[in-house]
mmCIF file of N, CA and C in Angstrom:
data_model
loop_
_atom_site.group_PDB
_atom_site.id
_atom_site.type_symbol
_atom_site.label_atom_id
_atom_site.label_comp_id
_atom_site.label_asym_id
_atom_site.label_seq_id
_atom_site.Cartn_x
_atom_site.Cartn_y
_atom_site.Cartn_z
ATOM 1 N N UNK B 1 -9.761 2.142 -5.356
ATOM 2 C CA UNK B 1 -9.529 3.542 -5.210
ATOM 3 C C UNK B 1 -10.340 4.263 -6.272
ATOM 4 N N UNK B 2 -11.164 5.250 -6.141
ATOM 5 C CA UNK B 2 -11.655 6.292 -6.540
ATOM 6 C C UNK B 2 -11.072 7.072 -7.056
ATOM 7 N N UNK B 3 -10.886 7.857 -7.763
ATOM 8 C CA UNK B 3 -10.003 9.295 -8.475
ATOM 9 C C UNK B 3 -11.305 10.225 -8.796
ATOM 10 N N UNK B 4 -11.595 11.059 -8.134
ATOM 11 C CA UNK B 4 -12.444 12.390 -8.705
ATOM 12 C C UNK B 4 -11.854 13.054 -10.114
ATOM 13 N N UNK B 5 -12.015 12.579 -10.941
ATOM 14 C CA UNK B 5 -11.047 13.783 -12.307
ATOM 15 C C UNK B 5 -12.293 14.843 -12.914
ATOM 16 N N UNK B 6 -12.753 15.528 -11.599
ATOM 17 C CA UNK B 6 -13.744 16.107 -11.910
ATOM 18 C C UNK B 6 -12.239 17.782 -11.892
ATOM 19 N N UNK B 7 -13.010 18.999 -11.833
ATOM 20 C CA UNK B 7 -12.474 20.106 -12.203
ATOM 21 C C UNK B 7 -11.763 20.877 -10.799
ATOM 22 N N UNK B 8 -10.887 20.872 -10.647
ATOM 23 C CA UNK B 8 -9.944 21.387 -9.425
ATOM 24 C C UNK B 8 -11.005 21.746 -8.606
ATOM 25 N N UNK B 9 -12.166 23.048 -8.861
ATOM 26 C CA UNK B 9 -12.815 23.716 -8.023
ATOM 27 C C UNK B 9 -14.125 22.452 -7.811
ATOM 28 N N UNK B 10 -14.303 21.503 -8.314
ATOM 29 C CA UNK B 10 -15.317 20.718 -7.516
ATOM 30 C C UNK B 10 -15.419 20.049 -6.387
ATOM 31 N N UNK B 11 -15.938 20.224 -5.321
ATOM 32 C CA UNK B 11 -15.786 20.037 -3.939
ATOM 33 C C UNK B 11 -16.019 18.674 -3.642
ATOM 34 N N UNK B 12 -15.009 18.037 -2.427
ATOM 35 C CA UNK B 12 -15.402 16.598 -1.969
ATOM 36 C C UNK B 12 -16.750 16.191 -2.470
ATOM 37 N N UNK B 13 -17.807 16.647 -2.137
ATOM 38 C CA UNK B 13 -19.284 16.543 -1.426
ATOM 39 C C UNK B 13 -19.836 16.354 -2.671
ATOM 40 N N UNK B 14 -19.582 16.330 -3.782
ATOM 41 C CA UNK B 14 -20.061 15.803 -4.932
ATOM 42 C C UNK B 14 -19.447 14.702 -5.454
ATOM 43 N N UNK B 15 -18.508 13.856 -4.714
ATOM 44 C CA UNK B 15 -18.209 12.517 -4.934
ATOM 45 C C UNK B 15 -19.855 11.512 -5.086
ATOM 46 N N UNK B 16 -19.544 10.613 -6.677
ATOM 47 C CA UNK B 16 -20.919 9.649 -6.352
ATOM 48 C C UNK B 16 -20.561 9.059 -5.761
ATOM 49 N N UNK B 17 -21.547 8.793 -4.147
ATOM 50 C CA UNK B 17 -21.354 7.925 -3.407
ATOM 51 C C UNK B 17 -22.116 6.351 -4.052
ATOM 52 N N UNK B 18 -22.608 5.936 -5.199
ATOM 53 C CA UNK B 18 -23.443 5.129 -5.520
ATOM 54 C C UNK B 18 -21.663 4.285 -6.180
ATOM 55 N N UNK B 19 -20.455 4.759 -6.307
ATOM 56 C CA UNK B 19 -19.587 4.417 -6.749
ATOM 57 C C UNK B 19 -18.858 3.107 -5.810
ATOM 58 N N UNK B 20 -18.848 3.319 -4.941
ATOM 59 C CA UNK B 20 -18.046 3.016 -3.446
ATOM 60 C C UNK B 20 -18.870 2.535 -2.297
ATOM 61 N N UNK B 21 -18.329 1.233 -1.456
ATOM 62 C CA UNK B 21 -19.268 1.342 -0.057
ATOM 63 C C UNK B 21 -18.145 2.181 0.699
ATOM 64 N N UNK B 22 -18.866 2.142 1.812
ATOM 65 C CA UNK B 22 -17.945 2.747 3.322
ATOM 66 C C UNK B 22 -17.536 4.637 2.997
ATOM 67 N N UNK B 23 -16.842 4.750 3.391
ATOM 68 C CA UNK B 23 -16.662 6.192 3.931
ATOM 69 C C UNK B 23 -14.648 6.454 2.821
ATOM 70 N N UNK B 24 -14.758 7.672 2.739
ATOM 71 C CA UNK B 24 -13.699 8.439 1.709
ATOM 72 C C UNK B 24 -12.823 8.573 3.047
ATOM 73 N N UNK B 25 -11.354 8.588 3.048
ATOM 74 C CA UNK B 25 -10.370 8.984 4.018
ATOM 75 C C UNK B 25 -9.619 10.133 3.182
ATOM 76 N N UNK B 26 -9.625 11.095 3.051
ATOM 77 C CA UNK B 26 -9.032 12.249 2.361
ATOM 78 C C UNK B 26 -7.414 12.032 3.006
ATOM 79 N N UNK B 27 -6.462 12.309 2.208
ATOM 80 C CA UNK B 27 -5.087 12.241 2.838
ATOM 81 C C UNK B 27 -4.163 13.258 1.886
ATOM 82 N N UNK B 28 -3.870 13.904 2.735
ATOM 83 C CA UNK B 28 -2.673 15.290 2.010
ATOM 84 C C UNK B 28 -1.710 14.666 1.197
ATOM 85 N N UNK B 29 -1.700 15.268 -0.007
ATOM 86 C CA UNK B 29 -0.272 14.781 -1.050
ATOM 87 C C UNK B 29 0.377 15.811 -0.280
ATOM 88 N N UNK B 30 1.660 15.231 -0.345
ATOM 89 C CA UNK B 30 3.467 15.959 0.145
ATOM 90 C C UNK B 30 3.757 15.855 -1.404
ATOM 91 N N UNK B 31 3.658 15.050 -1.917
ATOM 92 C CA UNK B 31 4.186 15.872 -3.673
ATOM 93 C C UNK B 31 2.960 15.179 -4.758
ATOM 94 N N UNK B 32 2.100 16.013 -4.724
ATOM 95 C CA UNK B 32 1.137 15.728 -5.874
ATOM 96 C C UNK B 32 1.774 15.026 -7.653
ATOM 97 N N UNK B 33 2.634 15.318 -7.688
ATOM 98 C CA UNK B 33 3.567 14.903 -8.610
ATOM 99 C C UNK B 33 3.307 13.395 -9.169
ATOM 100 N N UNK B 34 3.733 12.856 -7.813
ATOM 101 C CA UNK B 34 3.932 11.630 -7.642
ATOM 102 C C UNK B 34 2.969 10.571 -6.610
ATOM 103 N N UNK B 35 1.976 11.345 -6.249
ATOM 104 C CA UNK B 35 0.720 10.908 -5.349
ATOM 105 C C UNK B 35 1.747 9.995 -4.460
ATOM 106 N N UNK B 36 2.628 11.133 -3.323
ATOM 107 C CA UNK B 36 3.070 10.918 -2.070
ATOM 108 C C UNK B 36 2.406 11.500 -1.167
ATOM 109 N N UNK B 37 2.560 10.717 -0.112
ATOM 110 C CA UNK B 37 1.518 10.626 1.156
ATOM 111 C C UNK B 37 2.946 10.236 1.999
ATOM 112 N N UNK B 38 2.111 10.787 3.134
ATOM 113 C CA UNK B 38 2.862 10.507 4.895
ATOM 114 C C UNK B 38 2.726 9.436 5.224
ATOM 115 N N UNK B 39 3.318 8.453 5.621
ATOM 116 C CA UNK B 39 2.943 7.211 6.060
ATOM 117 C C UNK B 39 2.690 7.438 7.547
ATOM 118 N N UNK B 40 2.244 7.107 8.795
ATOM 119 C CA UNK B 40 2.444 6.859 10.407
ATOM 120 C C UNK B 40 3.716 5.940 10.496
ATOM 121 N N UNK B 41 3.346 5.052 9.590
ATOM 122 C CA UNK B 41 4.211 3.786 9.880
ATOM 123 C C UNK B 41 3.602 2.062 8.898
ATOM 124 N N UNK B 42 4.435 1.759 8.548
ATOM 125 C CA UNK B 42 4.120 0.802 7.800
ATOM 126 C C UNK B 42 4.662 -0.660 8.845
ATOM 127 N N UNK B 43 3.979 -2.023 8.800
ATOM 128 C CA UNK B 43 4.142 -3.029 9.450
ATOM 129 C C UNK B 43 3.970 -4.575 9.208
ATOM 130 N N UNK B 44 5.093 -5.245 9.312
ATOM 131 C CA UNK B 44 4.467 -6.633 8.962
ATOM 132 C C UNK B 44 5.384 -7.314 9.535
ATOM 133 N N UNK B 45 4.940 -8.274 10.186
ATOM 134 C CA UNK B 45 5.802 -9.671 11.328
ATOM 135 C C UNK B 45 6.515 -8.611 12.137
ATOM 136 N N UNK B 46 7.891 -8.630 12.699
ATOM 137 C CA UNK B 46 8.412 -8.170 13.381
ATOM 138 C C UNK B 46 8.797 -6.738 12.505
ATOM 139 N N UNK B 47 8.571 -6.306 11.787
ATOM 140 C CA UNK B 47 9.288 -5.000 11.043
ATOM 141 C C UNK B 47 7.947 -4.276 11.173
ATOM 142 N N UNK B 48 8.586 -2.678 12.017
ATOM 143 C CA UNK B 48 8.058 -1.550 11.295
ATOM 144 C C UNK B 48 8.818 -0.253 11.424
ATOM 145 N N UNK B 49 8.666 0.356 10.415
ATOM 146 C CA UNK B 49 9.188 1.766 9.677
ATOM 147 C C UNK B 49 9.652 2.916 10.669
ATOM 148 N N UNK B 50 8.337 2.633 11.411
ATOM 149 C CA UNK B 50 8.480 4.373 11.862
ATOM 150 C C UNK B 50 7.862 5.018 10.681
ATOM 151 N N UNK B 51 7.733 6.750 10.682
ATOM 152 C CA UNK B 51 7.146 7.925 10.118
ATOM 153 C C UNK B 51 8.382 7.582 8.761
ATOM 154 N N UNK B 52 6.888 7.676 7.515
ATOM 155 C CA UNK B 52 8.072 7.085 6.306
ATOM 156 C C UNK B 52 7.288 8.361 5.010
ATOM 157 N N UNK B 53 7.415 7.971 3.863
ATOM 158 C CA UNK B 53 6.690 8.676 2.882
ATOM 159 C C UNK B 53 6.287 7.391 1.816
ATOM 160 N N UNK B 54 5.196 7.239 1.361
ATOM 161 C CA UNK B 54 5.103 6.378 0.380
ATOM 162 C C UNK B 54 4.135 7.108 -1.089
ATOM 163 N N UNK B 55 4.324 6.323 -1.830
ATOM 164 C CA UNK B 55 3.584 6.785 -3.416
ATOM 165 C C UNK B 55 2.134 6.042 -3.477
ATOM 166 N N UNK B 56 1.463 6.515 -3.656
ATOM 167 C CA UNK B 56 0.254 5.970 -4.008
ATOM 168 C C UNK B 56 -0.278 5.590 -5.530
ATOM 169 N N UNK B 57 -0.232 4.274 -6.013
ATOM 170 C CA UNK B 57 0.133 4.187 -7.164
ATOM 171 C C UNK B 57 -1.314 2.588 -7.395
ATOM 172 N N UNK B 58 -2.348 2.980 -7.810
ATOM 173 C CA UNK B 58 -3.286 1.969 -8.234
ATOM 174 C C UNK B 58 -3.354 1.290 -9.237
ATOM 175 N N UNK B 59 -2.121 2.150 -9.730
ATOM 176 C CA UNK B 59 -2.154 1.296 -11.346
ATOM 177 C C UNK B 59 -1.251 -0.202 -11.659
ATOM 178 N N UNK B 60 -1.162 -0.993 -10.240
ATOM 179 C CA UNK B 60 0.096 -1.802 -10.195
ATOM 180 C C UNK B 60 -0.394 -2.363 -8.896
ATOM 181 N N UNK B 61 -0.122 -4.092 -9.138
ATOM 182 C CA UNK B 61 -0.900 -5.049 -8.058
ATOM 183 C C UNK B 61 0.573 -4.993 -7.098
ATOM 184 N N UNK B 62 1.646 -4.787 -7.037
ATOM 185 C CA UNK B 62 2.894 -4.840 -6.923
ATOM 186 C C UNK B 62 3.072 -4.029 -5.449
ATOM 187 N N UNK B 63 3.834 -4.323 -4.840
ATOM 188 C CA UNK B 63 3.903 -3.051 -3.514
ATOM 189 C C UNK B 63 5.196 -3.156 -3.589
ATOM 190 N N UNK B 64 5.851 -2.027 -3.414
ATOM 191 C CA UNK B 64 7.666 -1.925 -3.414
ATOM 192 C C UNK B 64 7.842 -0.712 -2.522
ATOM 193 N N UNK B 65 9.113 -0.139 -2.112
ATOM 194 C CA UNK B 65 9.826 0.502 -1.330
ATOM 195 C C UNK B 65 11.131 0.671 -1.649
ATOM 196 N N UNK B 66 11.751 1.373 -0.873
ATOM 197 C CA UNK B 66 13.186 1.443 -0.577
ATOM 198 C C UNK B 66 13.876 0.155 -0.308
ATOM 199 N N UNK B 67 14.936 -0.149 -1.079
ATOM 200 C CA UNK B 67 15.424 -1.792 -0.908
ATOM 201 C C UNK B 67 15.788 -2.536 0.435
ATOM 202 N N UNK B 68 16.176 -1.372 1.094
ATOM 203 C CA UNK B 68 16.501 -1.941 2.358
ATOM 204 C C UNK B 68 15.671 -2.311 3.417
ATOM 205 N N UNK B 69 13.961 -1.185 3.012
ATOM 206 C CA UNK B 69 13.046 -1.427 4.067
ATOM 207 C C UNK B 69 12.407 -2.870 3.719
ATOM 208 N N UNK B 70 12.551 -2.884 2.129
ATOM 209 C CA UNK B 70 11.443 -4.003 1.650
ATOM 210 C C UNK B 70 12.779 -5.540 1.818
ATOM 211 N N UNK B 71 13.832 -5.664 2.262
ATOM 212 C CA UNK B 71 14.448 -6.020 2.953
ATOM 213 C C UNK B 71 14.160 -6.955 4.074
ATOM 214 N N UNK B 72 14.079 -5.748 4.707
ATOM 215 C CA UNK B 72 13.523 -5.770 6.309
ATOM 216 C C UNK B 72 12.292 -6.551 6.415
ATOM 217 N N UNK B 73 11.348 -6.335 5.631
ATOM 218 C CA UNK B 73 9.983 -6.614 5.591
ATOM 219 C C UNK B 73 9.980 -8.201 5.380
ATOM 220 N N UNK B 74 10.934 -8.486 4.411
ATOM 221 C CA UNK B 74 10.781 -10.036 3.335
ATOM 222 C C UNK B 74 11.638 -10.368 5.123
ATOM 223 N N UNK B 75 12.603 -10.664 5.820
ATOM 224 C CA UNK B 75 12.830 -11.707 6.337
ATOM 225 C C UNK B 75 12.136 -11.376 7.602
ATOM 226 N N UNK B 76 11.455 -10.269 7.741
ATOM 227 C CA UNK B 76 10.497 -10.378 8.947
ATOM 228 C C UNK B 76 9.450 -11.592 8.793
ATOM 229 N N UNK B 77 9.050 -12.022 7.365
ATOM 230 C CA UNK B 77 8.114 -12.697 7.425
ATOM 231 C C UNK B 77 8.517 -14.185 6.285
ATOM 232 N N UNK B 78 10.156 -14.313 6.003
ATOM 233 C CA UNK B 78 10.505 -15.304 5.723
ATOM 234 C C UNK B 78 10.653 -15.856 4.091
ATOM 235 N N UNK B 79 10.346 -14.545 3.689
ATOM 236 C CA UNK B 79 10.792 -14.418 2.374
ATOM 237 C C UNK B 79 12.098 -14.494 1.485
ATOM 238 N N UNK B 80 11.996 -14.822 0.480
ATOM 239 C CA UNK B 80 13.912 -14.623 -0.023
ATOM 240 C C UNK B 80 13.808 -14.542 -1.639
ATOM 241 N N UNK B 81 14.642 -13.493 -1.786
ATOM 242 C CA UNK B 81 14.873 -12.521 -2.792
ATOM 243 C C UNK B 81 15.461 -13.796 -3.830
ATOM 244 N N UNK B 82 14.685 -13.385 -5.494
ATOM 245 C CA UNK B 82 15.061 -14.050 -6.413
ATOM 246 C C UNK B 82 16.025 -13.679 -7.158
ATOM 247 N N UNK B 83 16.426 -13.671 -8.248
ATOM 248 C CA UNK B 83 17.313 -13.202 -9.100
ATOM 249 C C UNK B 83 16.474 -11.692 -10.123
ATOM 250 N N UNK B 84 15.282 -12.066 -10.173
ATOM 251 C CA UNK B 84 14.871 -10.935 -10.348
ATOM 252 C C UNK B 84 14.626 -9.500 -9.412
ATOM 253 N N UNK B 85 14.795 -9.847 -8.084
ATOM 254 C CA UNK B 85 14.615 -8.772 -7.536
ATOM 255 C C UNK B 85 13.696 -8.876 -7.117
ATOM 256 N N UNK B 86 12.868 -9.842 -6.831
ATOM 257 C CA UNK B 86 11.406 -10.073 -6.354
ATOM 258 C C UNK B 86 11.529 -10.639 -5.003
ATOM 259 N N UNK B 87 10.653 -11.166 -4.297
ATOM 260 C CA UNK B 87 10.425 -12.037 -3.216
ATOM 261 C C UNK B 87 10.006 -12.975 -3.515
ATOM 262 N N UNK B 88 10.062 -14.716 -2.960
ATOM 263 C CA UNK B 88 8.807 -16.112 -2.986
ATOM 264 C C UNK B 88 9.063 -16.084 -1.665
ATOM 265 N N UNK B 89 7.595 -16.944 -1.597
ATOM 266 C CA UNK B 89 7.875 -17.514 -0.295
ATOM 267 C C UNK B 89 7.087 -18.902 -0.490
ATOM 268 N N UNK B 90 7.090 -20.439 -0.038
ATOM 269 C CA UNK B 90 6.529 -20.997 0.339
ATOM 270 C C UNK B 90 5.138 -20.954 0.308
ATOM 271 N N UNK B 91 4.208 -21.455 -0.675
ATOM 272 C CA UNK B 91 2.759 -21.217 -0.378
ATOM 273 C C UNK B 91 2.324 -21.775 0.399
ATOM 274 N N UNK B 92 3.010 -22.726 1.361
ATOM 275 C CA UNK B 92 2.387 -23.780 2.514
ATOM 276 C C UNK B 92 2.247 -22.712 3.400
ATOM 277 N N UNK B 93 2.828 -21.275 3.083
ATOM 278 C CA UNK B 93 3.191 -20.895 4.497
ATOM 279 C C UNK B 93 2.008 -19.359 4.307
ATOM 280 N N UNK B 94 0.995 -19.581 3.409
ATOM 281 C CA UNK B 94 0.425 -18.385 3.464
ATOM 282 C C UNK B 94 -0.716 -18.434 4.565
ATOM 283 N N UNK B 95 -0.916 -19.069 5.033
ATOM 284 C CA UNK B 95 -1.753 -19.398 6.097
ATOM 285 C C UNK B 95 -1.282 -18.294 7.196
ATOM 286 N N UNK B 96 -0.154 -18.576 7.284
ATOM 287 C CA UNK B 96 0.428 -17.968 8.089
ATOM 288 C C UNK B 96 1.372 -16.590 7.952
ATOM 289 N N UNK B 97 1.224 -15.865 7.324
ATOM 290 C CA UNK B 97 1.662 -14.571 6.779
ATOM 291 C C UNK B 97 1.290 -13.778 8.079
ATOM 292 N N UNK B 98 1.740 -12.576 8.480
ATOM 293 C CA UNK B 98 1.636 -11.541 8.556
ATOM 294 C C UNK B 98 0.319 -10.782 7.814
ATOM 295 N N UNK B 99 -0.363 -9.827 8.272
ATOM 296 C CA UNK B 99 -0.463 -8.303 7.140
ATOM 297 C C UNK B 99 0.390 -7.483 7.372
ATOM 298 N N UNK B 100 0.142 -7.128 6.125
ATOM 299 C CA UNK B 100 1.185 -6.147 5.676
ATOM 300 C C UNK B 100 0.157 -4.936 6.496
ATOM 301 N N UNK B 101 0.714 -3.853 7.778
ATOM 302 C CA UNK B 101 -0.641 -2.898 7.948
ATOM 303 C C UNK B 101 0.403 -1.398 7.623
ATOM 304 N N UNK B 102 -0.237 -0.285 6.931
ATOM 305 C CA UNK B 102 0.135 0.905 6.439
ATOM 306 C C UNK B 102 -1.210 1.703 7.616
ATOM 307 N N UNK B 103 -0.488 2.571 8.329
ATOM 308 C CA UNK B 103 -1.316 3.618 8.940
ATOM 309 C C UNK B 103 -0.639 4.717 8.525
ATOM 310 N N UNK B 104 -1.968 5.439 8.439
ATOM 311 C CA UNK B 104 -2.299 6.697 7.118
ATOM 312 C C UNK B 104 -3.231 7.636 8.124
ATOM 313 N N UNK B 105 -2.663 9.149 8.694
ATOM 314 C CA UNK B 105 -3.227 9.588 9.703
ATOM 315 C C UNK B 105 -3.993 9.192 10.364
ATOM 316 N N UNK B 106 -3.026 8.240 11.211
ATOM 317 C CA UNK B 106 -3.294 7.939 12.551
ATOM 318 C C UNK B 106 -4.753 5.974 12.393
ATOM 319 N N UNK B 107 -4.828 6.047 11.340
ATOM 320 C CA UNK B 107 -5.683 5.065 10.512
ATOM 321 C C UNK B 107 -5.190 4.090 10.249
ATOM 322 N N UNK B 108 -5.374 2.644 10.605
ATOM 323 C CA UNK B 108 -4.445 1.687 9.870
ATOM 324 C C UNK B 108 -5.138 0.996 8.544
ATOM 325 N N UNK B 109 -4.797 0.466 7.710
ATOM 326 C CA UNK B 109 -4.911 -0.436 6.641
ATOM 327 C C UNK B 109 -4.436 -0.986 6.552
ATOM 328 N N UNK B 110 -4.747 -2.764 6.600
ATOM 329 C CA UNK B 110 -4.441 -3.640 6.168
ATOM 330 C C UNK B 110 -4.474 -4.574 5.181
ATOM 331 N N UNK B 111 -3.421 -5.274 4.413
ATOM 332 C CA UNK B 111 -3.086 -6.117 3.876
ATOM 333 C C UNK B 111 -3.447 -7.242 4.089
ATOM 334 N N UNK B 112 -4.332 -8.510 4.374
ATOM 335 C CA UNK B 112 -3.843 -9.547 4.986
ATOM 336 C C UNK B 112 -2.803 -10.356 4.087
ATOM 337 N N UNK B 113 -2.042 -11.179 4.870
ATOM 338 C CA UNK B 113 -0.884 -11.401 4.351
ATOM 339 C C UNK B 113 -1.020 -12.283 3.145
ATOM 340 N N UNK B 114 -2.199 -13.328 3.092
ATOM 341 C CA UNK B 114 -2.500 -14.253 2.336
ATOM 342 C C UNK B 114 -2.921 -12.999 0.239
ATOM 343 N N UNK B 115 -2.794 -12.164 0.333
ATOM 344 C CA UNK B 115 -3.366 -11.696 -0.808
ATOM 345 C C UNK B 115 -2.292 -10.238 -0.953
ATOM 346 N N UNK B 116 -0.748 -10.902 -0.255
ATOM 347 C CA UNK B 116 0.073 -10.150 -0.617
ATOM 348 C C UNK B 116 1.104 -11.032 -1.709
ATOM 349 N N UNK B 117 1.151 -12.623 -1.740
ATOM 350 C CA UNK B 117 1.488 -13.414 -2.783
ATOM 351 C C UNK B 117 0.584 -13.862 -3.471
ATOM 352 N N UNK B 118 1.342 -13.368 -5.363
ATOM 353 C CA UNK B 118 0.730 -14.028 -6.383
ATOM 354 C C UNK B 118 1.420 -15.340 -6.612
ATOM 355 N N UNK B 119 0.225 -16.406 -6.541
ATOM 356 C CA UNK B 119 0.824 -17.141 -6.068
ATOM 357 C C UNK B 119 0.993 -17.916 -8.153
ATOM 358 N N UNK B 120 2.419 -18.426 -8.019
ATOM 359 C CA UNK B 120 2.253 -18.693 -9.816
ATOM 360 C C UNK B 120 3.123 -20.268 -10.240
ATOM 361 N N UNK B 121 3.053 -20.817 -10.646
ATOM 362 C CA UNK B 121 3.771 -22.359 -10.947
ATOM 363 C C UNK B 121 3.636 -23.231 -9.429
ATOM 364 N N UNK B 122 2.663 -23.306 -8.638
ATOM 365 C CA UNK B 122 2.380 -23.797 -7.612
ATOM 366 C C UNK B 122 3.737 -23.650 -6.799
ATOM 367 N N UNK B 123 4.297 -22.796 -6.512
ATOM 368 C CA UNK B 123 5.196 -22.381 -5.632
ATOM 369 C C UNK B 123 4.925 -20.838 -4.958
#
């Protein structure tokens, strides 16, 4: 992710493109505050959201939610909650993951599932 911290009045069109490949997706903050965005819908194995709100947050390899969606998400794809509050799953089984996909007006992005576990003590 890119951040322009150029001066409020400096326009898209002076982004260095020598920074980035591919193309900029501009997306409306709902609370600049907290760099919230509209979701379409977020998706992985059998779970998805529906029209949600999420934070946009680059400073953190981590993806989290509302407990109940991220819930939903872990036994859609066979996960189980530690004592910390985290998820494992089986690394035999990253082959076979899900992506995680977030569509962002009308746009999807994906996760693939294999580079949604850090994988740590060979488990």
């Amino acid at each position: 992710m890119l951040i322009n911290r150029a001066l409020p009045t400096t326009p898209p069109s002076t982004t260095d493109k020598s920074k980035f490949k591919g193309e900029i997706t501009w997306v409306k903050l709902e609370e600049p505050k907290y760099w919230q965005i509209t979701l379409d819908n977020v998706s992985a194995g059998s779970y998805s959201s529906g029209k949600t709100n999420g934070i946009v947050d680059s400073g953190t390899s981590l993806i989290t939610g509302p407990s109940l969606e991220i819930q939903k998400i872990a036994a859609s794809v066979g996960a189980q909650a530690n004592l910390l509050g985290q998820y494992t799953i089986d690394c035999s089984k990253l082959s076979t993951l899900p992506n995680l996909d977030f569509t962002i007006n009308g746009k999807a992005w994906s996760v693939p599932g294999k580079d949604l576990v850090i994988q740590s003590g060979g488990t």
